[in-house]
Short mmCIF file of C-alpha atoms in Angstrom, two decimals:
data_model
loop_
_atom_site.label_atom_id
_atom_site.label_comp_id
_atom_site.label_asym_id
_atom_site.label_seq_id
_atom_site.Cartn_x
_atom_site.Cartn_y
_atom_site.Cartn_z
CA UNK A 603 -36.56 63.45 180.27
CA UNK A 604 -37.61 66.46 180.76
CA UNK A 605 -37.75 66.86 185.37
CA UNK A 606 -40.95 69.26 186.54
CA UNK A 607 -40.34 71.36 190.17
CA UNK A 608 -43.59 69.13 191.16
CA UNK A 609 -46.46 70.81 193.15
CA UNK A 610 -49.53 68.05 194.25
CA UNK A 611 -52.55 70.39 195.31
CA UNK A 612 -55.42 68.35 197.26
CA UNK A 613 -58.80 69.45 196.14
CA UNK A 614 -61.02 68.76 199.45
CA UNK A 615 -63.11 69.56 201.12
CA UNK A 616 -64.77 66.46 204.12
CA UNK A 617 -68.46 68.38 203.16
CA UNK A 618 -70.21 65.99 199.95
CA UNK A 619 -71.71 67.91 197.20
CA UNK A 620 -70.05 70.26 196.38
CA UNK A 621 -68.43 70.12 193.07
CA UNK A 622 -64.94 68.30 194.68
CA UNK A 623 -64.47 65.42 192.15
CA UNK A 624 -66.55 67.85 188.81
CA UNK A 625 -63.52 69.92 189.69
CA UNK A 626 -61.05 67.50 190.29
CA UNK A 627 -61.18 65.70 187.46
CA UNK A 628 -61.84 68.99 184.82
CA UNK A 629 -59.04 70.68 186.90
CA UNK A 630 -56.79 68.10 185.42
CA UNK A 631 -58.36 67.79 182.12
CA UNK A 632 -57.69 71.33 181.58
CA UNK A 633 -54.16 71.60 182.49
CA UNK A 634 -53.68 67.96 180.35
CA UNK A 635 -55.03 70.51 177.41
CA UNK A 636 -52.78 73.44 178.49
CA UNK A 637 -50.49 70.59 177.24
CA UNK A 638 -49.22 70.48 181.17
CA UNK A 639 -47.86 66.65 182.61
CA UNK A 640 -50.81 66.15 185.11
CA UNK A 641 -51.42 63.47 187.45
CA UNK A 642 -55.10 62.56 189.60
CA UNK A 643 -55.47 60.27 191.57
CA UNK A 644 -58.08 59.10 192.66
CA UNK A 645 -58.89 58.95 197.02
CA UNK A 646 -62.18 58.99 196.98
CA UNK A 647 -63.91 55.57 197.55
CA UNK A 648 -66.64 56.11 195.56
CA UNK A 649 -63.69 55.68 192.45
CA UNK A 650 -66.34 58.64 190.19
CA UNK A 651 -62.89 60.59 188.89
CA UNK A 652 -62.08 57.35 187.89
CA UNK A 653 -65.22 57.10 186.33
CA UNK A 654 -65.67 59.87 185.42
CA UNK A 655 -62.06 59.42 183.94
CA UNK A 656 -64.19 57.15 181.36
CA UNK A 657 -61.57 54.98 182.83
CA UNK A 658 -61.74 51.21 184.16
CA UNK A 659 -59.26 48.66 186.44
CA UNK A 660 -59.12 44.98 184.52
CA UNK A 661 -57.09 41.99 186.09
CA UNK A 662 -54.11 43.24 185.33
CA UNK A 663 -55.32 46.71 186.89
CA UNK A 664 -53.27 48.38 189.75
CA UNK A 665 -55.74 51.43 192.40
CA UNK A 666 -54.78 53.51 194.47
CA UNK A 667 -55.79 50.80 197.46
CA UNK A 668 -52.85 48.68 196.19
CA UNK A 669 -50.69 51.21 196.29
CA UNK A 670 -51.45 52.53 200.12
CA UNK A 671 -51.70 48.55 201.23
CA UNK A 672 -49.97 46.01 199.32
CA UNK A 673 -47.50 48.08 198.63
CA UNK A 674 -46.99 47.81 195.10
CA UNK A 675 -45.03 51.06 192.62
CA UNK A 676 -47.69 53.78 192.60
CA UNK A 677 -45.25 53.98 188.88
CA UNK A 678 -47.14 50.29 188.17
CA UNK A 679 -50.20 52.00 189.06
CA UNK A 680 -49.99 54.65 186.72
CA UNK A 681 -52.92 54.24 183.96
CA UNK A 682 -53.58 56.38 180.03
CA UNK A 683 -57.07 58.31 180.02
CA UNK A 684 -57.92 60.12 176.87
CA UNK A 685 -57.06 63.20 176.68
CA UNK A 686 -52.50 63.11 175.86
CA UNK A 687 -50.89 65.16 179.03
CA UNK A 688 -53.97 63.15 181.80
CA UNK A 689 -53.02 60.20 183.83
CA UNK A 690 -54.29 58.76 186.52
CA UNK A 691 -54.14 56.78 189.70
CA UNK A 692 -57.29 55.09 189.71
CA UNK A 693 -59.44 54.45 192.98
CA UNK A 694 -61.87 51.02 193.30
CA UNK A 695 -64.22 49.73 195.81
CA UNK A 696 -61.67 47.98 198.25
CA UNK A 697 -60.92 51.73 199.53
CA UNK A 698 -63.99 51.68 201.56
CA UNK A 699 -61.70 49.40 203.24
CA UNK A 700 -58.68 51.58 203.08
CA UNK A 701 -58.98 53.35 206.71
CA UNK A 702 -59.15 49.91 208.85
CA UNK A 703 -56.10 48.65 207.43
CA UNK A 704 -54.63 51.59 207.88
CA UNK A 705 -55.01 52.01 210.94
CA UNK A 706 -52.29 49.17 212.82
CA UNK A 707 -49.37 50.00 210.12
CA UNK A 708 -46.37 51.93 210.44
CA UNK A 709 -45.74 55.39 209.66
CA UNK A 710 -49.69 55.25 208.54
CA UNK A 711 -50.26 58.80 207.52
CA UNK A 712 -47.17 59.26 204.99
CA UNK A 713 -48.41 56.25 202.60
CA UNK A 714 -49.13 58.42 199.78
CA UNK A 715 -46.08 61.24 200.35
CA UNK A 716 -44.64 58.75 199.98
CA UNK A 717 -44.98 57.24 197.00
CA UNK A 718 -45.49 60.12 195.64
CA UNK A 719 -42.19 61.47 196.86
CA UNK A 720 -40.76 58.36 193.80
CA UNK A 721 -42.54 60.11 191.20
CA UNK A 722 -41.04 63.99 191.85
CA UNK A 723 -40.35 65.31 188.78
CA UNK A 724 -42.19 62.80 186.14
CA UNK A 725 -45.56 65.96 186.44
CA UNK A 726 -46.44 69.56 186.75
CA UNK A 727 -48.85 68.89 188.62
CA UNK A 728 -50.76 66.07 190.42
CA UNK A 729 -54.20 66.78 191.89
CA UNK A 730 -55.85 65.27 194.12
CA UNK A 731 -59.73 64.36 194.86
CA UNK A 732 -60.09 63.78 198.40
CA UNK A 733 -63.44 61.37 200.36
CA UNK A 734 -65.62 63.38 201.08
CA UNK A 735 -65.19 62.72 205.30
CA UNK A 736 -62.32 63.42 207.64
CA UNK A 737 -59.86 60.43 208.14
CA UNK A 738 -57.37 57.98 207.57
CA UNK A 739 -57.15 59.10 203.33
CA UNK A 740 -57.82 62.73 203.96
CA UNK A 741 -54.57 62.71 206.93
CA UNK A 742 -52.95 61.16 204.10
CA UNK A 743 -54.11 63.30 201.19
CA UNK A 744 -52.42 66.21 202.96
CA UNK A 745 -49.76 64.90 204.66
CA UNK A 746 -48.67 64.68 200.61
CA UNK A 747 -50.12 67.46 199.47
CA UNK A 748 -47.99 71.10 198.84
CA UNK A 749 -51.50 73.51 199.08
CA UNK A 750 -54.83 72.86 199.81
CA UNK A 751 -58.07 73.48 197.25
CA UNK A 752 -61.77 74.09 198.76
CA UNK A 753 -64.52 73.82 197.07
CA UNK A 754 -67.00 76.12 198.16
CA UNK A 755 -71.22 75.75 197.47
CA UNK A 756 -73.02 78.51 196.95
CA UNK A 757 -75.40 77.16 200.11
CA UNK A 758 -77.07 78.24 202.24
CA UNK A 759 -75.01 75.25 205.00
CA UNK A 760 -71.83 75.93 202.86
CA UNK A 761 -69.87 77.50 205.40
CA UNK A 762 -70.89 75.04 207.91
CA UNK A 763 -68.16 72.30 208.14
CA UNK A 764 -65.68 74.81 206.86
CA UNK A 765 -64.39 75.67 210.71
CA UNK A 766 -63.94 71.74 211.66
CA UNK A 767 -61.85 71.44 207.65
CA UNK A 768 -59.19 74.54 209.00
CA UNK A 769 -58.64 72.83 212.06
CA UNK A 770 -57.93 69.20 210.76
CA UNK A 771 -56.01 71.88 208.06
CA UNK A 772 -54.16 72.97 211.07
CA UNK A 773 -52.97 70.08 213.02
CA UNK A 774 -51.78 68.50 209.74
CA UNK A 775 -49.56 71.97 209.55
CA UNK A 776 -48.25 71.50 212.97
CA UNK A 777 -47.93 67.41 213.48
CA UNK A 778 -47.49 66.29 209.86
CA UNK A 779 -46.85 68.64 207.25
CA UNK A 780 -45.45 72.19 208.55
CA UNK A 781 -45.62 72.63 204.24
CA UNK A 782 -49.19 72.40 204.13
CA UNK A 783 -50.66 75.85 202.24
CA UNK A 784 -54.19 76.74 200.61
CA UNK A 785 -53.80 76.77 197.73
CA UNK A 786 -57.27 78.86 196.41
CA UNK A 787 -60.51 78.39 197.34
CA UNK A 788 -63.53 77.31 195.18
CA UNK A 789 -66.37 79.03 194.92
CA UNK A 790 -69.07 76.41 192.94
CA UNK A 791 -72.32 75.96 192.01
CA UNK A 792 -72.49 79.82 191.80
CA UNK A 793 -76.08 81.57 190.12
CA UNK A 794 -75.14 85.03 189.86
CA UNK A 795 -78.76 85.20 190.39
CA UNK A 796 -79.51 84.39 193.53
CA UNK A 797 -78.82 87.21 196.49
CA UNK A 798 -77.63 84.40 198.72
CA UNK A 799 -74.78 83.26 196.30
CA UNK A 800 -72.95 86.95 196.60
CA UNK A 801 -73.79 86.85 200.58
CA UNK A 802 -71.58 83.41 200.20
CA UNK A 803 -68.63 85.07 198.10
CA UNK A 804 -68.96 87.76 200.12
CA UNK A 805 -68.19 86.24 202.75
CA UNK A 806 -65.50 84.05 201.90
CA UNK A 807 -63.78 86.89 200.33
CA UNK A 808 -64.51 88.95 204.16
CA UNK A 809 -62.64 85.74 205.54
CA UNK A 810 -60.28 84.70 203.09
CA UNK A 811 -59.74 87.63 201.20
CA UNK A 812 -57.34 87.42 198.31
CA UNK A 813 -57.17 82.97 198.28
CA UNK A 814 -60.63 83.00 196.34
CA UNK A 815 -60.36 82.62 192.60
CA UNK A 816 -61.57 84.90 191.01
CA UNK A 817 -63.01 82.59 188.32
CA UNK A 818 -66.74 81.08 190.26
CA UNK A 819 -67.45 77.68 188.45
CA UNK A 820 -71.90 78.27 187.73
CA UNK A 821 -74.24 75.69 188.62
CA UNK A 822 -74.27 74.22 184.89
CA UNK A 823 -76.60 70.90 183.85
CA UNK A 824 -74.51 70.54 181.31
CA UNK A 825 -71.09 69.41 183.72
CA UNK A 826 -73.63 67.26 185.57
CA UNK A 827 -73.97 64.96 182.34
CA UNK A 828 -70.14 64.89 181.64
CA UNK A 829 -69.27 61.83 184.24
CA UNK A 830 -71.53 59.84 183.54
CA UNK A 831 -70.63 59.20 179.49
CA UNK A 832 -67.28 59.66 181.30
CA UNK A 833 -65.70 62.30 179.78
CA UNK A 834 -64.49 66.03 180.93
CA UNK A 835 -66.44 68.85 180.30
CA UNK A 836 -64.05 69.63 177.47
CA UNK A 837 -64.37 66.52 175.42
CA UNK A 838 -68.37 66.63 175.99
CA UNK A 839 -69.26 70.60 175.56
CA UNK A 840 -66.83 72.69 175.02
CA UNK A 841 -69.06 75.63 174.54
CA UNK A 842 -70.63 75.44 177.82
CA UNK A 843 -71.22 77.33 180.58
CA UNK A 844 -69.45 74.62 183.14
CA UNK A 845 -66.35 74.32 180.30
CA UNK A 846 -65.35 78.05 180.27
CA UNK A 847 -64.98 77.97 184.09
CA UNK A 848 -62.86 75.80 184.29
CA UNK A 849 -60.89 76.76 181.45
CA UNK A 850 -60.48 80.46 183.01
CA UNK A 851 -59.36 78.89 186.27
CA UNK A 852 -56.83 76.24 185.37
CA UNK A 853 -56.13 80.17 183.31
CA UNK A 854 -55.76 81.58 186.58
CA UNK A 855 -54.35 78.96 188.06
CA UNK A 856 -51.25 78.85 185.90
CA UNK A 857 -50.82 82.50 185.57
CA UNK A 858 -50.56 82.83 189.53
CA UNK A 859 -47.71 80.22 190.18
CA UNK A 860 -45.78 81.85 186.71
CA UNK A 861 -45.95 84.95 189.15
#
């Protein structure tokens, strides 16, 4: 069996509503559509990546909660999706209590890392949809990741809270994962007609420079509709603007990594 040089990317921003889950689902799906073996891990207690990919847990399925708390092997929690090259470790509502249950555990920040170390080499990319908070689940995500992608929406308060996230990243780099890098800054909900969108992008480019992806994710109704049908955008409406944006973004990610 071919062994891959696995890259683990967390998609994270403690601010809700920035397109984190939409990006996780669609980046993972377009990687899979490029025949790149990809695993998505749903670490958000809302389980929107799980439902957005049309995956349902039955009584025999294990979720990421079982991996973190019950020490189930992660390979036993991997489920197939509608796409050939895309697997998922799903979230369940039990994940809500995981933050509290982890508090008293030894090496609690490393639970996810230890689980993922056992499957390194099986996938080229592991995409982690992080919870919208800076608690123990997010610390687990950042400790186990090679890099973090930060989605930021083009709105007035977009940059608020970003310094808090950057401080958390610095703390993780110092104490838990010195190899954590910023993969890129992803502009979401972009509207070229609005000066505000252009202003947010300018501020991001001034601060993060070449870390800002050239591809922006435009506001798109079809992107919002797709999850309610349990489909990524490429299976729901491949000709939509949202689908073209994510396809372009994944091409950018792959070409950066080839370099």
